[in-house]
PDB file of N, CA and C in Angstrom:
ATOM      1  N   MET N   1      87.611 -93.647 -95.305  1.00 84.00           N
ATOM      2  CA  MET N   1      87.216 -94.442 -94.193  1.00 84.00           C
ATOM      3  C   MET N   1      87.635 -96.013 -94.733  1.00 84.00           C
ATOM      4  N   GLU N   2      89.033 -96.253 -93.999  1.00 92.00           N
ATOM      5  CA  GLU N   2      89.532 -97.736 -94.151  1.00 92.00           C
ATOM      6  C   GLU N   2      88.827 -98.666 -94.067  1.00 92.00           C
ATOM      7  N   PHE N   3      88.771 -99.869 -94.746  1.00 96.00           N
ATOM      8  CA  PHE N   3      88.011-101.237 -94.435  1.00 96.00           C
ATOM      9  C   PHE N   3      88.528-102.344 -94.953  1.00 96.00           C
ATOM     10  N   THR N   4      88.287-103.446 -94.710  1.00 95.00           N
ATOM     11  CA  THR N   4      88.524-104.600 -95.194  1.00 95.00           C
ATOM     12  C   THR N   4      87.468-105.535 -95.170  1.00 95.00           C
ATOM     13  N   LYS N   5      87.296-106.607 -96.333  1.00 96.00           N
ATOM     14  CA  LYS N   5      86.244-107.395 -96.265  1.00 96.00           C
ATOM     15  C   LYS N   5      86.661-108.574 -95.722  1.00 96.00           C
ATOM     16  N   GLY N   6      85.894-109.445 -94.982  1.00 95.00           N
ATOM     17  CA  GLY N   6      85.919-110.623 -94.420  1.00 95.00           C
ATOM     18  C   GLY N   6      84.786-111.815 -94.722  1.00 95.00           C
ATOM     19  N   HIS N   7      85.074-112.935 -94.916  1.00 93.00           N
ATOM     20  CA  HIS N   7      84.178-113.921 -95.160  1.00 93.00           C
ATOM     21  C   HIS N   7      84.032-115.034 -94.188  1.00 93.00           C
ATOM     22  N   GLY N   8      82.938-115.643 -93.901  1.00 87.00           N
ATOM     23  CA  GLY N   8      83.061-116.722 -92.865  1.00 87.00           C
ATOM     24  C   GLY N   8      81.892-117.627 -93.065  1.00 87.00           C
ATOM     25  N   THR N   9      82.029-118.674 -93.453  1.00 88.00           N
ATOM     26  CA  THR N   9      80.939-119.691 -93.366  1.00 88.00           C
ATOM     27  C   THR N   9      79.728-119.141 -94.116  1.00 88.00           C
ATOM     28  N   GLY N  10      79.809-118.402 -95.130  1.00 89.00           N
ATOM     29  CA  GLY N  10      78.606-118.012 -96.297  1.00 89.00           C
ATOM     30  C   GLY N  10      78.234-116.683 -95.673  1.00 89.00           C
ATOM     31  N   ASN N  11      78.954-115.872 -94.723  1.00 93.00           N
ATOM     32  CA  ASN N  11      78.596-114.588 -94.791  1.00 93.00           C
ATOM     33  C   ASN N  11      79.717-113.950 -94.863  1.00 93.00           C
ATOM     34  N   ASP N  12      79.541-112.454 -95.424  1.00 96.00           N
ATOM     35  CA  ASP N  12      80.586-111.502 -95.679  1.00 96.00           C
ATOM     36  C   ASP N  12      80.326-110.577 -94.858  1.00 96.00           C
ATOM     37  N   PHE N  13      81.302-109.687 -94.533  1.00 97.00           N
ATOM     38  CA  PHE N  13      81.123-108.700 -93.570  1.00 97.00           C
ATOM     39  C   PHE N  13      82.406-107.383 -94.004  1.00 97.00           C
ATOM     40  N   VAL N  14      81.897-106.104 -94.053  1.00 98.00           N
ATOM     41  CA  VAL N  14      82.690-105.254 -94.078  1.00 98.00           C
ATOM     42  C   VAL N  14      83.385-104.935 -92.374  1.00 98.00           C
ATOM     43  N   ILE N  15      84.711-104.836 -92.526  1.00 97.00           N
ATOM     44  CA  ILE N  15      85.501-104.950 -91.311  1.00 97.00           C
ATOM     45  C   ILE N  15      86.271-103.443 -91.436  1.00 97.00           C
ATOM     46  N   LEU N  16      85.841-102.405 -90.075  1.00 97.00           N
ATOM     47  CA  LEU N  16      86.125-101.255 -90.008  1.00 97.00           C
ATOM     48  C   LEU N  16      86.996-101.050 -88.689  1.00 97.00           C
ATOM     49  N   PRO N  17      88.356-100.696 -88.886  1.00 97.00           N
ATOM     50  CA  PRO N  17      89.251-100.547 -87.732  1.00 97.00           C
ATOM     51  C   PRO N  17      88.842 -99.278 -87.261  1.00 97.00           C
ATOM     52  N   ASP N  18      88.460 -99.116 -86.065  1.00 96.00           N
ATOM     53  CA  ASP N  18      88.006 -97.931 -85.128  1.00 96.00           C
ATOM     54  C   ASP N  18      88.760 -98.226 -83.825  1.00 96.00           C
ATOM     55  N   PRO N  19      90.008 -98.564 -83.829  1.00 95.00           N
ATOM     56  CA  PRO N  19      90.370 -98.536 -82.378  1.00 95.00           C
ATOM     57  C   PRO N  19      90.297 -97.478 -81.275  1.00 95.00           C
ATOM     58  N   ASP N  20      89.823 -96.139 -81.462  1.00 95.00           N
ATOM     59  CA  ASP N  20      89.602 -95.543 -80.586  1.00 95.00           C
ATOM     60  C   ASP N  20      88.211 -95.032 -80.437  1.00 95.00           C
ATOM     61  N   GLY N  21      87.370 -95.863 -81.102  1.00 93.00           N
ATOM     62  CA  GLY N  21      85.748 -95.472 -81.318  1.00 93.00           C
ATOM     63  C   GLY N  21      85.462 -94.141 -81.702  1.00 93.00           C
ATOM     64  N   THR N  22      86.272 -93.698 -82.436  1.00 95.00           N
ATOM     65  CA  THR N  22      85.769 -92.193 -82.903  1.00 95.00           C
ATOM     66  C   THR N  22      84.818 -92.539 -84.135  1.00 95.00           C
ATOM     67  N   LEU N  23      85.094 -93.438 -84.918  1.00 95.00           N
ATOM     68  CA  LEU N  23      84.013 -93.395 -86.222  1.00 95.00           C
ATOM     69  C   LEU N  23      82.506 -93.389 -85.637  1.00 95.00           C
ATOM     70  N   GLU N  24      81.665 -92.648 -86.432  1.00 92.00           N
ATOM     71  CA  GLU N  24      80.414 -92.432 -85.709  1.00 92.00           C
ATOM     72  C   GLU N  24      79.403 -93.231 -86.788  1.00 92.00           C
ATOM     73  N   LEU N  25      79.034 -94.458 -86.550  1.00 94.00           N
ATOM     74  CA  LEU N  25      78.025 -95.300 -87.463  1.00 94.00           C
ATOM     75  C   LEU N  25      76.903 -94.941 -87.098  1.00 94.00           C
ATOM     76  N   THR N  26      75.893 -94.613 -88.368  1.00 96.00           N
ATOM     77  CA  THR N  26      74.351 -94.807 -88.197  1.00 96.00           C
ATOM     78  C   THR N  26      73.808 -95.769 -88.944  1.00 96.00           C
ATOM     79  N   PRO N  27      72.298 -96.127 -88.774  1.00 97.00           N
ATOM     80  CA  PRO N  27      72.010 -96.977 -89.423  1.00 97.00           C
ATOM     81  C   PRO N  27      71.881 -96.956 -90.830  1.00 97.00           C
ATOM     82  N   GLY N  28      71.824 -95.504 -90.987  1.00 97.00           N
ATOM     83  CA  GLY N  28      71.851 -95.107 -92.746  1.00 97.00           C
ATOM     84  C   GLY N  28      72.988 -95.470 -93.167  1.00 97.00           C
ATOM     85  N   LEU N  29      74.175 -95.130 -92.505  1.00 97.00           N
ATOM     86  CA  LEU N  29      75.318 -95.302 -92.946  1.00 97.00           C
ATOM     87  C   LEU N  29      75.995 -97.009 -93.555  1.00 97.00           C
ATOM     88  N   VAL N  30      75.424 -97.835 -92.058  1.00 97.00           N
ATOM     89  CA  VAL N  30      75.771 -98.926 -92.302  1.00 97.00           C
ATOM     90  C   VAL N  30      75.004 -99.825 -93.330  1.00 97.00           C
ATOM     91  N   ALA N  31      73.775 -99.506 -93.351  1.00 98.00           N
ATOM     92  CA  ALA N  31      72.868 -99.968 -94.649  1.00 98.00           C
ATOM     93  C   ALA N  31      73.724 -99.458 -95.970  1.00 98.00           C
ATOM     94  N   ALA N  32      74.099 -98.269 -96.268  1.00 97.00           N
ATOM     95  CA  ALA N  32      74.700 -97.882 -97.403  1.00 97.00           C
ATOM     96  C   ALA N  32      75.678 -98.781 -97.842  1.00 97.00           C
ATOM     97  N   ILE N  33      76.767 -98.902 -96.952  1.00 97.00           N
ATOM     98  CA  ILE N  33      77.870 -99.686 -96.829  1.00 97.00           C
ATOM     99  C   ILE N  33      77.437-101.119 -97.225  1.00 97.00           C
ATOM    100  N   CYS N  34      76.552-101.752 -96.741  1.00 97.00           N
ATOM    101  CA  CYS N  34      76.048-103.110 -96.915  1.00 97.00           C
ATOM    102  C   CYS N  34      75.327-103.239 -98.309  1.00 97.00           C
ATOM    103  N   ASP N  35      74.873-102.106 -98.858  1.00 97.00           N
ATOM    104  CA  ASP N  35      73.982-102.261-100.055  1.00 97.00           C
ATOM    105  C   ASP N  35      74.800-102.759-101.186  1.00 97.00           C
ATOM    106  N   ARG N  36      74.419-103.964-101.491  1.00 96.00           N
ATOM    107  CA  ARG N  36      75.087-104.634-102.756  1.00 96.00           C
ATOM    108  C   ARG N  36      75.020-104.130-104.002  1.00 96.00           C
ATOM    109  N   ARG N  37      74.322-103.516-104.215  1.00 96.00           N
ATOM    110  CA  ARG N  37      74.228-102.603-105.986  1.00 96.00           C
ATOM    111  C   ARG N  37      74.978-101.212-105.599  1.00 96.00           C
ATOM    112  N   ARG N  38      75.059-100.412-104.630  1.00 95.00           N
ATOM    113  CA  ARG N  38      75.541 -99.125-104.382  1.00 95.00           C
ATOM    114  C   ARG N  38      76.640 -98.928-103.258  1.00 95.00           C
ATOM    115  N   GLY N  39      76.780-100.063-102.469  1.00 95.00           N
ATOM    116  CA  GLY N  39      77.775 -99.976-101.515  1.00 95.00           C
ATOM    117  C   GLY N  39      78.928-100.938-101.630  1.00 95.00           C
ATOM    118  N   LEU N  40      79.406-101.436-100.455  1.00 96.00           N
ATOM    119  CA  LEU N  40      80.232-102.178-100.730  1.00 96.00           C
ATOM    120  C   LEU N  40      80.009-103.866-100.619  1.00 96.00           C
ATOM    121  N   GLY N  41      78.542-104.090-100.325  1.00 96.00           N
ATOM    122  CA  GLY N  41      78.128-105.110-100.192  1.00 96.00           C
ATOM    123  C   GLY N  41      78.568-105.844 -98.991  1.00 96.00           C
ATOM    124  N   ALA N  42      77.434-106.603 -98.139  1.00 97.00           N
ATOM    125  CA  ALA N  42      77.782-107.083 -96.979  1.00 97.00           C
ATOM    126  C   ALA N  42      76.797-107.706 -96.151  1.00 97.00           C
ATOM    127  N   ASP N  43      76.783-108.645 -95.501  1.00 96.00           N
ATOM    128  CA  ASP N  43      75.739-109.136 -94.708  1.00 96.00           C
ATOM    129  C   ASP N  43      75.767-108.442 -93.266  1.00 96.00           C
ATOM    130  N   GLY N  44      76.934-107.763 -93.035  1.00 96.00           N
ATOM    131  CA  GLY N  44      76.899-106.616 -91.372  1.00 96.00           C
ATOM    132  C   GLY N  44      78.008-106.007 -91.811  1.00 96.00           C
ATOM    133  N   VAL N  45      78.573-105.194 -90.698  1.00 97.00           N
ATOM    134  CA  VAL N  45      79.696-104.256 -90.299  1.00 97.00           C
ATOM    135  C   VAL N  45      80.002-104.741 -89.129  1.00 97.00           C
ATOM    136  N   LEU N  46      81.168-105.110 -88.971  1.00 96.00           N
ATOM    137  CA  LEU N  46      82.013-105.429 -87.844  1.00 96.00           C
ATOM    138  C   LEU N  46      83.021-103.908 -87.665  1.00 96.00           C
ATOM    139  N   ARG N  47      82.677-103.584 -86.571  1.00 96.00           N
ATOM    140  CA  ARG N  47      83.752-102.354 -86.352  1.00 96.00           C
ATOM    141  C   ARG N  47      84.489-102.846 -84.920  1.00 96.00           C
ATOM    142  N   VAL N  48      85.846-102.766 -85.320  1.00 96.00           N
ATOM    143  CA  VAL N  48      86.840-103.271 -84.572  1.00 96.00           C
ATOM    144  C   VAL N  48      87.540-102.157 -83.626  1.00 96.00           C
ATOM    145  N   VAL N  49      86.660-102.210 -82.423  1.00 95.00           N
ATOM    146  CA  VAL N  49      87.204-101.093 -81.434  1.00 95.00           C
ATOM    147  C   VAL N  49      87.759-101.754 -80.036  1.00 95.00           C
ATOM    148  N   ARG N  50      88.628-100.834 -79.554  1.00 95.00           N
ATOM    149  CA  ARG N  50      89.176-101.050 -78.360  1.00 95.00           C
ATOM    150  C   ARG N  50      88.013-101.256 -77.176  1.00 95.00           C
ATOM    151  N   ALA N  51      88.212-102.161 -76.202  1.00 93.00           N
ATOM    152  CA  ALA N  51      86.836-102.223 -75.270  1.00 93.00           C
ATOM    153  C   ALA N  51      86.967-101.179 -74.314  1.00 93.00           C
ATOM    154  N   ALA N  52      87.775-100.596 -73.956  1.00 94.00           N
ATOM    155  CA  ALA N  52      87.742 -99.566 -73.331  1.00 94.00           C
ATOM    156  C   ALA N  52      87.199 -98.388 -73.762  1.00 94.00           C
ATOM    157  N   LYS N  53      87.179 -98.205 -75.246  1.00 94.00           N
ATOM    158  CA  LYS N  53      86.776 -97.110 -75.763  1.00 94.00           C
ATOM    159  C   LYS N  53      85.032 -97.244 -76.402  1.00 94.00           C
ATOM    160  N   HIS N  54      84.706 -98.269 -76.261  1.00 92.00           N
ATOM    161  CA  HIS N  54      83.299 -98.594 -76.821  1.00 92.00           C
ATOM    162  C   HIS N  54      82.388 -98.716 -75.269  1.00 92.00           C
ATOM    163  N   PRO N  55      81.392 -97.851 -75.357  1.00 87.00           N
ATOM    164  CA  PRO N  55      80.377 -97.713 -74.303  1.00 87.00           C
ATOM    165  C   PRO N  55      79.881 -99.171 -73.335  1.00 87.00           C
ATOM    166  N   GLU N  56      79.483-100.077 -74.306  1.00 87.00           N
ATOM    167  CA  GLU N  56      79.449-101.431 -74.384  1.00 87.00           C
ATOM    168  C   GLU N  56      80.394-102.410 -73.843  1.00 87.00           C
ATOM    169  N   GLY N  57      81.763-101.909 -74.205  1.00 87.00           N
ATOM    170  CA  GLY N  57      82.661-102.884 -73.862  1.00 87.00           C
ATOM    171  C   GLY N  57      83.574-102.338 -72.695  1.00 87.00           C
ATOM    172  N   VAL N  58      83.576-101.116 -72.171  1.00 88.00           N
ATOM    173  CA  VAL N  58      84.256-100.614 -71.360  1.00 88.00           C
ATOM    174  C   VAL N  58      84.148-101.328 -70.094  1.00 88.00           C
ATOM    175  N   ALA N  59      83.283-102.052 -69.752  1.00 88.00           N
ATOM    176  CA  ALA N  59      83.272-103.056 -68.587  1.00 88.00           C
ATOM    177  C   ALA N  59      84.055-104.285 -68.658  1.00 88.00           C
ATOM    178  N   LEU N  60      84.363-104.708 -69.814  1.00 85.00           N
ATOM    179  CA  LEU N  60      84.863-105.690 -70.215  1.00 85.00           C
ATOM    180  C   LEU N  60      86.351-105.400 -70.432  1.00 85.00           C
ATOM    181  N   ALA N  61      86.611-104.206 -70.275  1.00 88.00           N
ATOM    182  CA  ALA N  61      88.221-103.731 -70.464  1.00 88.00           C
ATOM    183  C   ALA N  61      89.269-104.521 -69.816  1.00 88.00           C
ATOM    184  N   GLY N  62      89.224-104.779 -68.752  1.00 86.00           N
ATOM    185  CA  GLY N  62      89.952-105.474 -67.832  1.00 86.00           C
ATOM    186  C   GLY N  62      90.358-107.144 -68.318  1.00 86.00           C
ATOM    187  N   GLU N  63      89.506-107.536 -68.985  1.00 87.00           N
ATOM    188  CA  GLU N  63      89.253-108.954 -69.426  1.00 87.00           C
ATOM    189  C   GLU N  63      89.600-108.906 -70.889  1.00 87.00           C
ATOM    190  N   ALA N  64      89.366-108.025 -71.728  1.00 87.00           N
ATOM    191  CA  ALA N  64      89.394-107.983 -73.422  1.00 87.00           C
ATOM    192  C   ALA N  64      89.882-106.957 -73.470  1.00 87.00           C
ATOM    193  N   GLU N  65      90.782-106.875 -74.534  1.00 91.00           N
ATOM    194  CA  GLU N  65      91.427-105.473 -75.210  1.00 91.00           C
ATOM    195  C   GLU N  65      90.391-105.096 -76.344  1.00 91.00           C
ATOM    196  N   TRP N  66      89.743-106.017 -77.171  1.00 94.00           N
ATOM    197  CA  TRP N  66      88.963-105.797 -78.069  1.00 94.00           C
ATOM    198  C   TRP N  66      87.625-105.855 -78.040  1.00 94.00           C
ATOM    199  N   PHE N  67      86.670-105.061 -78.661  1.00 92.00           N
ATOM    200  CA  PHE N  67      85.189-105.249 -78.579  1.00 92.00           C
ATOM    201  C   PHE N  67      84.491-105.067 -80.171  1.00 92.00           C
ATOM    202  N   MET N  68      84.053-106.595 -80.568  1.00 93.00           N
ATOM    203  CA  MET N  68      83.120-106.299 -81.582  1.00 93.00           C
ATOM    204  C   MET N  68      82.055-105.675 -81.546  1.00 93.00           C
ATOM    205  N   ASP N  69      81.686-104.642 -82.260  1.00 92.00           N
ATOM    206  CA  ASP N  69      80.565-104.044 -82.664  1.00 92.00           C
ATOM    207  C   ASP N  69      80.006-104.419 -84.015  1.00 92.00           C
ATOM    208  N   TYR N  70      79.008-105.048 -83.710  1.00 95.00           N
ATOM    209  CA  TYR N  70      78.390-105.729 -85.113  1.00 95.00           C
ATOM    210  C   TYR N  70      77.164-105.034 -85.120  1.00 95.00           C
ATOM    211  N   TRP N  71      76.787-104.498 -86.461  1.00 96.00           N
ATOM    212  CA  TRP N  71      75.815-104.103 -87.130  1.00 96.00           C
ATOM    213  C   TRP N  71      75.210-105.127 -88.586  1.00 96.00           C
ATOM    214  N   ASN N  72      73.914-105.407 -88.452  1.00 96.00           N
ATOM    215  CA  ASN N  72      73.309-106.113 -89.347  1.00 96.00           C
ATOM    216  C   ASN N  72      73.279-105.160 -90.722  1.00 96.00           C
ATOM    217  N   SER N  73      73.101-105.642 -91.834  1.00 96.00           N
ATOM    218  CA  SER N  73      73.078-105.147 -93.233  1.00 96.00           C
ATOM    219  C   SER N  73      71.919-104.021 -93.088  1.00 96.00           C
ATOM    220  N   ASP N  74      70.654-104.291 -92.208  1.00 96.00           N
ATOM    221  CA  ASP N  74      69.871-102.933 -92.251  1.00 96.00           C
ATOM    222  C   ASP N  74      69.844-101.777 -91.617  1.00 96.00           C
ATOM    223  N   GLY N  75      71.519-102.145 -90.869  1.00 96.00           N
ATOM    224  CA  GLY N  75      71.497-100.736 -89.698  1.00 96.00           C
ATOM    225  C   GLY N  75      71.208-101.007 -88.352  1.00 96.00           C
ATOM    226  N   SER N  76      70.465-102.354 -88.065  1.00 96.00           N
ATOM    227  CA  SER N  76      70.358-102.303 -86.620  1.00 96.00           C
ATOM    228  C   SER N  76      71.386-103.089 -86.110  1.00 96.00           C
ATOM    229  N   ILE N  77      71.446-102.805 -84.665  1.00 92.00           N
ATOM    230  CA  ILE N  77      72.752-103.468 -83.987  1.00 92.00           C
ATOM    231  C   ILE N  77      72.264-104.961 -83.781  1.00 92.00           C
ATOM    232  N   ALA N  78      73.192-105.652 -83.886  1.00 88.00           N
ATOM    233  CA  ALA N  78      72.977-107.047 -83.208  1.00 88.00           C
ATOM    234  C   ALA N  78      73.855-107.406 -81.989  1.00 88.00           C
ATOM    235  N   GLU N  79      73.268-108.214 -81.314  1.00 83.00           N
ATOM    236  CA  GLU N  79      73.765-108.419 -79.919  1.00 83.00           C
ATOM    237  C   GLU N  79      74.931-109.402 -80.048  1.00 83.00           C
ATOM    238  N   MET N  80      74.922-110.458 -81.140  1.00 85.00           N
ATOM    239  CA  MET N  80      75.992-111.344 -81.307  1.00 85.00           C
ATOM    240  C   MET N  80      75.841-112.020 -82.812  1.00 85.00           C
ATOM    241  N   CYS N  81      76.717-112.587 -83.536  1.00 87.00           N
ATOM    242  CA  CYS N  81      77.061-112.876 -84.483  1.00 87.00           C
ATOM    243  C   CYS N  81      78.298-113.915 -84.745  1.00 87.00           C
ATOM    244  N   GLY N  82      77.646-115.422 -84.728  1.00 87.00           N
ATOM    245  CA  GLY N  82      78.951-116.176 -84.519  1.00 87.00           C
ATOM    246  C   GLY N  82      80.062-116.171 -85.785  1.00 87.00           C
ATOM    247  N   ASN N  83      79.611-115.898 -87.065  1.00 90.00           N
ATOM    248  CA  ASN N  83      80.322-116.093 -88.054  1.00 90.00           C
ATOM    249  C   ASN N  83      81.330-114.638 -87.978  1.00 90.00           C
ATOM    250  N   GLY N  84      80.412-113.825 -87.667  1.00 91.00           N
ATOM    251  CA  GLY N  84      80.864-112.618 -87.504  1.00 91.00           C
ATOM    252  C   GLY N  84      82.111-112.548 -86.271  1.00 91.00           C
ATOM    253  N   ALA N  85      82.025-113.137 -85.133  1.00 91.00           N
ATOM    254  CA  ALA N  85      83.032-113.482 -84.419  1.00 91.00           C
ATOM    255  C   ALA N  85      84.148-114.106 -84.875  1.00 91.00           C
ATOM    256  N   ARG N  86      83.973-115.310 -85.970  1.00 92.00           N
ATOM    257  CA  ARG N  86      85.054-115.799 -86.359  1.00 92.00           C
ATOM    258  C   ARG N  86      85.816-114.777 -87.341  1.00 92.00           C
ATOM    259  N   VAL N  87      85.323-114.098 -87.858  1.00 95.00           N
ATOM    260  CA  VAL N  87      86.383-113.152 -88.948  1.00 95.00           C
ATOM    261  C   VAL N  87      86.610-111.719 -88.008  1.00 95.00           C
ATOM    262  N   PHE N  88      85.976-111.696 -87.064  1.00 94.00           N
ATOM    263  CA  PHE N  88      86.843-110.599 -86.152  1.00 94.00           C
ATOM    264  C   PHE N  88      87.797-110.951 -85.568  1.00 94.00           C
ATOM    265  N   VAL N  89      87.969-112.452 -85.015  1.00 93.00           N
ATOM    266  CA  VAL N  89      89.134-112.893 -84.211  1.00 93.00           C
ATOM    267  C   VAL N  89      90.052-113.222 -85.421  1.00 93.00           C
ATOM    268  N   ARG N  90      89.783-113.442 -86.636  1.00 93.00           N
ATOM    269  CA  ARG N  90      90.819-113.788 -87.644  1.00 93.00           C
ATOM    270  C   ARG N  90      91.425-112.461 -88.312  1.00 93.00           C
ATOM    271  N   TYR N  91      90.620-111.455 -87.871  1.00 96.00           N
ATOM    272  CA  TYR N  91      91.207-110.182 -88.564  1.00 96.00           C
ATOM    273  C   TYR N  91      92.004-109.590 -87.426  1.00 96.00           C
ATOM    274  N   LEU N  92      91.867-109.832 -86.139  1.00 95.00           N
ATOM    275  CA  LEU N  92      92.664-109.176 -84.829  1.00 95.00           C
ATOM    276  C   LEU N  92      93.995-110.139 -85.032  1.00 95.00           C
ATOM    277  N   VAL N  93      93.975-111.335 -85.412  1.00 93.00           N
ATOM    278  CA  VAL N  93      95.345-112.304 -85.518  1.00 93.00           C
ATOM    279  C   VAL N  93      96.104-111.666 -86.803  1.00 93.00           C
ATOM    280  N   ASP N  94      95.424-111.650 -87.931  1.00 93.00           N
ATOM    281  CA  ASP N  94      96.061-111.523 -89.088  1.00 93.00           C
ATOM    282  C   ASP N  94      96.727-109.991 -89.155  1.00 93.00           C
ATOM    283  N   THR N  95      96.096-109.064 -88.440  1.00 95.00           N
ATOM    284  CA  THR N  95      96.750-107.565 -88.362  1.00 95.00           C
ATOM    285  C   THR N  95      97.500-107.659 -87.138  1.00 95.00           C
ATOM    286  N   GLY N  96      98.122-108.410 -86.315  1.00 93.00           N
ATOM    287  CA  GLY N  96      98.841-108.529 -85.318  1.00 93.00           C
ATOM    288  C   GLY N  96      98.304-107.665 -84.181  1.00 93.00           C
ATOM    289  N   LEU N  97      97.025-107.329 -84.155  1.00 94.00           N
ATOM    290  CA  LEU N  97      96.350-107.114 -82.880  1.00 94.00           C
ATOM    291  C   LEU N  97      96.250-108.163 -81.756  1.00 94.00           C
ATOM    292  N   ALA N  98      96.218-109.170 -82.056  1.00 91.00           N
ATOM    293  CA  ALA N  98      96.086-109.950 -81.185  1.00 91.00           C
ATOM    294  C   ALA N  98      96.944-111.449 -81.545  1.00 91.00           C
ATOM    295  N   THR N  99      97.461-112.217 -80.548  1.00 88.00           N
ATOM    296  CA  THR N  99      98.085-113.301 -80.790  1.00 88.00           C
ATOM    297  C   THR N  99      97.207-114.552 -80.296  1.00 88.00           C
ATOM    298  N   PRO N 100      97.010-115.820 -81.179  1.00 82.00           N
ATOM    299  CA  PRO N 100      96.314-116.527 -80.634  1.00 82.00           C
ATOM    300  C   PRO N 100      97.077-117.300 -79.575  1.00 82.00           C
ATOM    301  N   GLY N 101      96.053-118.031 -78.902  1.00 76.00           N
ATOM    302  CA  GLY N 101      96.621-119.064 -77.776  1.00 76.00           C
ATOM    303  C   GLY N 101      96.802-120.364 -78.051  1.00 76.00           C
ATOM    304  N   ASP N 102      96.691-121.194 -77.160  1.00 70.00           N
ATOM    305  CA  ASP N 102      96.973-122.761 -77.740  1.00 70.00           C
ATOM    306  C   ASP N 102      95.826-123.149 -78.606  1.00 70.00           C
ATOM    307  N   ALA N 103      94.467-122.710 -78.669  1.00 65.00           N
ATOM    308  CA  ALA N 103      93.532-123.108 -79.614  1.00 65.00           C
ATOM    309  C   ALA N 103      93.608-122.833 -80.923  1.00 65.00           C
ATOM    310  N   ALA N 104      93.569-123.826 -81.505  1.00 58.00           N
ATOM    311  CA  ALA N 104      93.597-123.695 -83.137  1.00 58.00           C
ATOM    312  C   ALA N 104      92.351-122.674 -83.422  1.00 58.00           C
ATOM    313  N   LEU N 105      92.597-121.666 -84.658  1.00 54.00           N
ATOM    314  CA  LEU N 105      91.451-121.096 -85.450  1.00 54.00           C
ATOM    315  C   LEU N 105      91.110-121.724 -86.571  1.00 54.00           C
ATOM    316  N   PRO N 106      89.421-121.846 -86.391  1.00 54.00           N
ATOM    317  CA  PRO N 106      88.958-122.431 -87.423  1.00 54.00           C
ATOM    318  C   PRO N 106      89.168-121.506 -88.984  1.00 54.00           C
TER     319      PRO N 106
END
């Protein structure tokens, strides 16, 4: 499994690139990845998926190419995470998956 670690304003995340939405995440797998003693250690997992390939993102595919699928460290799915969004955008830009607009990235 390919991964990257990202840090944003005191939180750390495991970033899983999954453009085609084929990676099967489960609460148990996410909790194991985030475990700080036996896993990679993180506050959560950010899965980078094309909006058109994610069931919750498909409705946004006309407006957004990428969808942030965020999981808490206990394996539960979160609706939003501000620090995670910062790390997600930074990952997209740093890997060339997105180009920043006129606004500065923090």
